[in-house]
JSON list of C-alpha atoms in Angstrom, two decimals:
[
{"chain": "A", "resi": 25, "resn": "MET", "atom": "CA", "xyz": [-18.33, 3.48, 9.69]},
{"chain": "A", "resi": 26, "resn": "LEU", "atom": "CA", "xyz": [-16.10, 0.52, 10.76]},
{"chain": "A", "resi": 27, "resn": "THR", "atom": "CA", "xyz": [-11.96, -0.10, 11.27]},
{"chain": "A", "resi": 28, "resn": "ALA", "atom": "CA", "xyz": [-9.85, -2.90, 10.29]},
{"chain": "A", "resi": 29, "resn": "LYS", "atom": "CA", "xyz": [-6.58, -2.39, 12.22]},
{"chain": "A", "resi": 30, "resn": "GLY", "atom": "CA", "xyz": [-3.30, -4.74, 12.32]},
{"chain": "A", "resi": 31, "resn": "THR", "atom": "CA", "xyz": [0.48, -4.91, 10.51]},
{"chain": "A", "resi": 32, "resn": "ILE", "atom": "CA", "xyz": [1.72, -5.22, 7.33]},
{"chain": "A", "resi": 33, "resn": "LYS", "atom": "CA", "xyz": [4.62, -6.88, 5.88]},
{"chain": "A", "resi": 34, "resn": "HIS", "atom": "CA", "xyz": [5.97, -6.47, 2.40]},
{"chain": "A", "resi": 35, "resn": "GLU", "atom": "CA", "xyz": [7.49, -9.41, 0.63]},
{"chain": "A", "resi": 36, "resn": "ASN", "atom": "CA", "xyz": [9.70, -9.69, -2.89]},
{"chain": "A", "resi": 37, "resn": "TRP", "atom": "CA", "xyz": [10.18, -6.05, -3.40]},
{"chain": "A", "resi": 38, "resn": "ASN", "atom": "CA", "xyz": [11.65, -6.24, -6.73]},
{"chain": "A", "resi": 39, "resn": "GLU", "atom": "CA", "xyz": [11.97, -2.77, -7.98]},
{"chain": "A", "resi": 40, "resn": "LYS", "atom": "CA", "xyz": [13.99, -1.58, -11.12]},
{"chain": "A", "resi": 41, "resn": "PRO", "atom": "CA", "xyz": [14.75, 2.04, -12.40]},
{"chain": "A", "resi": 42, "resn": "TYR", "atom": "CA", "xyz": [13.24, 2.93, -15.71]},
{"chain": "A", "resi": 43, "resn": "ARG", "atom": "CA", "xyz": [14.97, 6.24, -15.69]},
{"chain": "A", "resi": 44, "resn": "GLU", "atom": "CA", "xyz": [17.63, 8.26, -13.97]},
{"chain": "A", "resi": 45, "resn": "ALA", "atom": "CA", "xyz": [19.02, 11.90, -14.07]},
{"chain": "A", "resi": 46, "resn": "PRO", "atom": "CA", "xyz": [21.28, 11.71, -10.99]},
{"chain": "A", "resi": 47, "resn": "PRO", "atom": "CA", "xyz": [20.53, 12.75, -8.87]},
{"chain": "A", "resi": 48, "resn": "GLN", "atom": "CA", "xyz": [16.79, 12.13, -9.54]},
{"chain": "A", "resi": 49, "resn": "LYS", "atom": "CA", "xyz": [15.87, 8.29, -10.17]},
{"chain": "A", "resi": 50, "resn": "SER", "atom": "CA", "xyz": [12.07, 6.77, -11.77]},
{"chain": "A", "resi": 51, "resn": "THR", "atom": "CA", "xyz": [11.66, 2.93, -10.84]},
{"chain": "A", "resi": 52, "resn": "THR", "atom": "CA", "xyz": [8.53, 0.93, -10.64]},
{"chain": "A", "resi": 53, "resn": "ALA", "atom": "CA", "xyz": [8.48, -1.79, -7.94]},
{"chain": "A", "resi": 54, "resn": "ASP", "atom": "CA", "xyz": [6.68, -5.16, -7.75]},
{"chain": "A", "resi": 55, "resn": "ILE", "atom": "CA", "xyz": [5.76, -5.95, -4.13]},
{"chain": "A", "resi": 56, "resn": "GLU", "atom": "CA", "xyz": [3.38, -8.70, -2.66]},
{"chain": "A", "resi": 57, "resn": "CYS", "atom": "CA", "xyz": [2.34, -7.90, 0.68]},
{"chain": "A", "resi": 58, "resn": "VAL", "atom": "CA", "xyz": [0.58, -9.89, 3.45]},
{"chain": "A", "resi": 59, "resn": "PHE", "atom": "CA", "xyz": [-1.84, -8.50, 6.27]},
{"chain": "A", "resi": 60, "resn": "ASP", "atom": "CA", "xyz": [-2.57, -9.08, 9.53]},
{"chain": "A", "resi": 61, "resn": "GLY", "atom": "CA", "xyz": [-4.93, -8.44, 12.20]},
{"chain": "A", "resi": 62, "resn": "ASP", "atom": "CA", "xyz": [-8.35, -7.39, 11.23]},
{"chain": "A", "resi": 63, "resn": "LEU", "atom": "CA", "xyz": [-8.08, -7.76, 7.35]},
{"chain": "A", "resi": 64, "resn": "MET", "atom": "CA", "xyz": [-5.73, -11.25, 6.97]},
{"chain": "A", "resi": 65, "resn": "ALA", "atom": "CA", "xyz": [-4.70, -10.86, 3.34]},
{"chain": "A", "resi": 66, "resn": "LYS", "atom": "CA", "xyz": [-2.75, -11.38, 0.73]},
{"chain": "A", "resi": 67, "resn": "ALA", "atom": "CA", "xyz": [-2.25, -8.50, -1.98]},
{"chain": "A", "resi": 68, "resn": "GLN", "atom": "CA", "xyz": [-0.02, -7.68, -5.42]},
{"chain": "A", "resi": 69, "resn": "THR", "atom": "CA", "xyz": [1.16, -4.37, -6.09]},
{"chain": "A", "resi": 70, "resn": "THR", "atom": "CA", "xyz": [3.15, -2.40, -8.80]},
{"chain": "A", "resi": 71, "resn": "PHE", "atom": "CA", "xyz": [4.33, 1.20, -7.70]},
{"chain": "A", "resi": 72, "resn": "LEU", "atom": "CA", "xyz": [5.42, 3.58, -9.79]},
{"chain": "A", "resi": 73, "resn": "MET", "atom": "CA", "xyz": [8.34, 5.72, -7.49]},
{"chain": "A", "resi": 74, "resn": "GLN", "atom": "CA", "xyz": [10.07, 8.65, -7.79]},
{"chain": "A", "resi": 75, "resn": "TYR", "atom": "CA", "xyz": [12.73, 9.57, -6.18]},
{"chain": "A", "resi": 76, "resn": "PRO", "atom": "CA", "xyz": [13.43, 13.82, -6.05]},
{"chain": "A", "resi": 77, "resn": "SER", "atom": "CA", "xyz": [16.64, 12.65, -4.20]},
{"chain": "A", "resi": 78, "resn": "GLU", "atom": "CA", "xyz": [18.39, 9.93, -2.03]},
{"chain": "A", "resi": 79, "resn": "LYS", "atom": "CA", "xyz": [16.53, 10.76, 1.03]},
{"chain": "A", "resi": 80, "resn": "ALA", "atom": "CA", "xyz": [12.88, 10.92, -0.55]},
{"chain": "A", "resi": 81, "resn": "CYS", "atom": "CA", "xyz": [10.19, 9.15, -1.94]},
{"chain": "A", "resi": 82, "resn": "HIS", "atom": "CA", "xyz": [7.09, 10.02, -3.86]},
{"chain": "A", "resi": 83, "resn": "TYR", "atom": "CA", "xyz": [4.85, 6.41, -4.96]},
{"chain": "A", "resi": 84, "resn": "ALA", "atom": "CA", "xyz": [0.94, 5.43, -5.98]},
{"chain": "A", "resi": 85, "resn": "GLY", "atom": "CA", "xyz": [-0.21, 2.07, -6.96]},
{"chain": "A", "resi": 86, "resn": "TYR", "atom": "CA", "xyz": [-2.71, -0.76, -6.55]},
{"chain": "A", "resi": 87, "resn": "LEU", "atom": "CA", "xyz": [-3.28, -2.85, -4.24]},
{"chain": "A", "resi": 88, "resn": "LEU", "atom": "CA", "xyz": [-4.66, -5.60, -5.18]},
{"chain": "A", "resi": 89, "resn": "VAL", "atom": "CA", "xyz": [-6.20, -7.20, -2.10]},
{"chain": "A", "resi": 90, "resn": "ASP", "atom": "CA", "xyz": [-7.62, -10.89, -1.82]},
{"chain": "A", "resi": 91, "resn": "GLY", "atom": "CA", "xyz": [-8.76, -11.88, 1.87]},
{"chain": "A", "resi": 92, "resn": "ALA", "atom": "CA", "xyz": [-11.20, -11.91, 4.52]},
{"chain": "A", "resi": 93, "resn": "LEU", "atom": "CA", "xyz": [-12.41, -8.76, 6.74]},
{"chain": "A", "resi": 94, "resn": "GLY", "atom": "CA", "xyz": [-14.87, -8.38, 9.39]},
{"chain": "A", "resi": 95, "resn": "GLY", "atom": "CA", "xyz": [-15.06, -12.49, 8.64]},
{"chain": "A", "resi": 96, "resn": "LYS", "atom": "CA", "xyz": [-16.11, -11.72, 4.74]},
{"chain": "A", "resi": 97, "resn": "THR", "atom": "CA", "xyz": [-14.46, -12.87, 2.30]},
{"chain": "A", "resi": 98, "resn": "GLY", "atom": "CA", "xyz": [-13.30, -11.78, -1.58]},
{"chain": "A", "resi": 99, "resn": "THR", "atom": "CA", "xyz": [-11.34, -8.83, -2.96]},
{"chain": "A", "resi": 100, "resn": "PHE", "atom": "CA", "xyz": [-11.20, -5.18, -3.11]},
{"chain": "A", "resi": 101, "resn": "THR", "atom": "CA", "xyz": [-8.71, -2.94, -4.76]},
{"chain": "A", "resi": 102, "resn": "ILE", "atom": "CA", "xyz": [-7.39, 0.26, -2.88]},
{"chain": "A", "resi": 103, "resn": "PHE", "atom": "CA", "xyz": [-5.89, 2.61, -4.80]},
{"chain": "A", "resi": 104, "resn": "GLU", "atom": "CA", "xyz": [-2.30, 3.79, -2.12]},
{"chain": "A", "resi": 105, "resn": "VAL", "atom": "CA", "xyz": [-0.39, 6.97, -2.60]},
{"chain": "A", "resi": 106, "resn": "GLY", "atom": "CA", "xyz": [2.91, 8.02, -0.23]},
{"chain": "A", "resi": 107, "resn": "THR", "atom": "CA", "xyz": [5.59, 8.87, 0.33]},
{"chain": "A", "resi": 108, "resn": "TRP", "atom": "CA", "xyz": [8.75, 8.60, 1.96]},
{"chain": "A", "resi": 109, "resn": "GLU", "atom": "CA", "xyz": [11.44, 11.12, 3.41]},
{"chain": "A", "resi": 110, "resn": "ASN", "atom": "CA", "xyz": [13.73, 11.08, 6.80]},
{"chain": "A", "resi": 111, "resn": "GLY", "atom": "CA", "xyz": [13.33, 7.14, 7.28]},
{"chain": "A", "resi": 112, "resn": "VAL", "atom": "CA", "xyz": [9.15, 7.31, 7.78]},
{"chain": "A", "resi": 113, "resn": "ALA", "atom": "CA", "xyz": [6.54, 5.57, 4.91]},
{"chain": "A", "resi": 114, "resn": "SER", "atom": "CA", "xyz": [3.05, 7.23, 4.91]},
{"chain": "A", "resi": 115, "resn": "SER", "atom": "CA", "xyz": [0.52, 6.44, 2.81]},
{"chain": "A", "resi": 116, "resn": "ARG", "atom": "CA", "xyz": [-2.85, 7.23, 2.01]},
{"chain": "A", "resi": 117, "resn": "TRP", "atom": "CA", "xyz": [-5.46, 4.82, 0.59]},
{"chain": "A", "resi": 118, "resn": "GLU", "atom": "CA", "xyz": [-8.97, 4.37, -0.89]},
{"chain": "A", "resi": 119, "resn": "ILE", "atom": "CA", "xyz": [-11.29, 1.85, -1.60]},
{"chain": "A", "resi": 120, "resn": "ILE", "atom": "CA", "xyz": [-11.67, 1.60, -5.98]},
{"chain": "A", "resi": 121, "resn": "LYS", "atom": "CA", "xyz": [-15.81, 1.86, -6.25]},
{"chain": "A", "resi": 122, "resn": "GLY", "atom": "CA", "xyz": [-16.65, -1.04, -6.92]},
{"chain": "A", "resi": 123, "resn": "SER", "atom": "CA", "xyz": [-13.94, -3.11, -7.10]},
{"chain": "A", "resi": 124, "resn": "GLY", "atom": "CA", "xyz": [-15.48, -5.84, -4.41]},
{"chain": "A", "resi": 125, "resn": "THR", "atom": "CA", "xyz": [-16.27, -8.98, -5.54]},
{"chain": "A", "resi": 126, "resn": "GLY", "atom": "CA", "xyz": [-17.29, -11.81, -2.90]},
{"chain": "A", "resi": 127, "resn": "ALA", "atom": "CA", "xyz": [-19.16, -11.13, 0.15]},
{"chain": "A", "resi": 128, "resn": "LEU", "atom": "CA", "xyz": [-16.57, -7.86, 0.10]},
{"chain": "A", "resi": 129, "resn": "ALA", "atom": "CA", "xyz": [-19.04, -6.50, -2.65]},
{"chain": "A", "resi": 130, "resn": "GLY", "atom": "CA", "xyz": [-19.73, -2.69, -2.59]},
{"chain": "A", "resi": 131, "resn": "ILE", "atom": "CA", "xyz": [-17.24, -2.50, -0.12]},
{"chain": "A", "resi": 132, "resn": "SER", "atom": "CA", "xyz": [-16.08, 1.45, -0.13]},
{"chain": "A", "resi": 133, "resn": "GLY", "atom": "CA", "xyz": [-13.54, 3.58, 2.52]},
{"chain": "A", "resi": 134, "resn": "THR", "atom": "CA", "xyz": [-10.51, 4.71, 2.87]},
{"chain": "A", "resi": 135, "resn": "GLY", "atom": "CA", "xyz": [-7.04, 4.00, 5.27]},
{"chain": "A", "resi": 136, "resn": "SER", "atom": "CA", "xyz": [-3.14, 4.90, 5.96]},
{"chain": "A", "resi": 137, "resn": "TYR", "atom": "CA", "xyz": [-0.49, 3.30, 6.91]},
{"chain": "A", "resi": 138, "resn": "ALA", "atom": "CA", "xyz": [3.14, 4.74, 8.73]},
{"chain": "A", "resi": 139, "resn": "ALA", "atom": "CA", "xyz": [6.11, 2.95, 9.24]},
{"chain": "A", "resi": 140, "resn": "GLU", "atom": "CA", "xyz": [9.74, 3.84, 9.57]},
{"chain": "A", "resi": 141, "resn": "HIS", "atom": "CA", "xyz": [11.34, 1.96, 7.15]},
{"chain": "A", "resi": 142, "resn": "ASP", "atom": "CA", "xyz": [12.53, -2.05, 8.75]},
{"chain": "A", "resi": 143, "resn": "LYS", "atom": "CA", "xyz": [9.76, -1.36, 10.81]},
{"chain": "A", "resi": 144, "resn": "THR", "atom": "CA", "xyz": [7.24, -3.10, 11.18]},
{"chain": "A", "resi": 145, "resn": "VAL", "atom": "CA", "xyz": [3.83, -1.76, 9.16]},
{"chain": "A", "resi": 146, "resn": "HIS", "atom": "CA", "xyz": [0.72, -0.55, 10.96]},
{"chain": "A", "resi": 147, "resn": "TYR", "atom": "CA", "xyz": [-2.26, 0.29, 8.96]},
{"chain": "A", "resi": 148, "resn": "ARG", "atom": "CA", "xyz": [-5.27, 1.41, 9.49]},
{"chain": "A", "resi": 149, "resn": "LEU", "atom": "CA", "xyz": [-8.52, 1.09, 7.72]},
{"chain": "A", "resi": 150, "resn": "ASP", "atom": "CA", "xyz": [-12.04, 2.69, 7.59]},
{"chain": "A", "resi": 151, "resn": "TYR", "atom": "CA", "xyz": [-14.65, 0.73, 5.73]},
{"chain": "A", "resi": 152, "resn": "GLN", "atom": "CA", "xyz": [-18.28, 0.07, 5.35]},
{"chain": "A", "resi": 153, "resn": "LEU", "atom": "CA", "xyz": [-20.12, -3.03, 3.47]},
{"chain": "A", "resi": 154, "resn": "PRO", "atom": "CA", "xyz": [-23.61, -2.62, 2.26]},
{"chain": "A", "resi": 155, "resn": "ALA", "atom": "CA", "xyz": [-26.36, -3.94, 4.37]}
]
């Protein structure tokens, strides 16, 4: 198993509510992500987000990753599920089986990140590629 580490920058965050029943709110968020470090890539995602209150959020979505990992280029998809509580976002990742293309075909793995709002996001991705 190999490990990739680095940072993520979330750009062009476009969040829109589709249901509001205070204090609860349901939204979608279209986000562009830029990965730096061992994974040099860009990713598009749309999250479904549920706020049970103004101080907490649960979210899930798919990151469509396009770039280079460990010197190999291609694309793959990450399923992400996470929470935001007390100003800290925490996510868990799973690479979708069969989603890898190019030199990243056959990739598998899991990862995570935790970050305070408006702070640098540090990720860890544990992955495996076929021999």
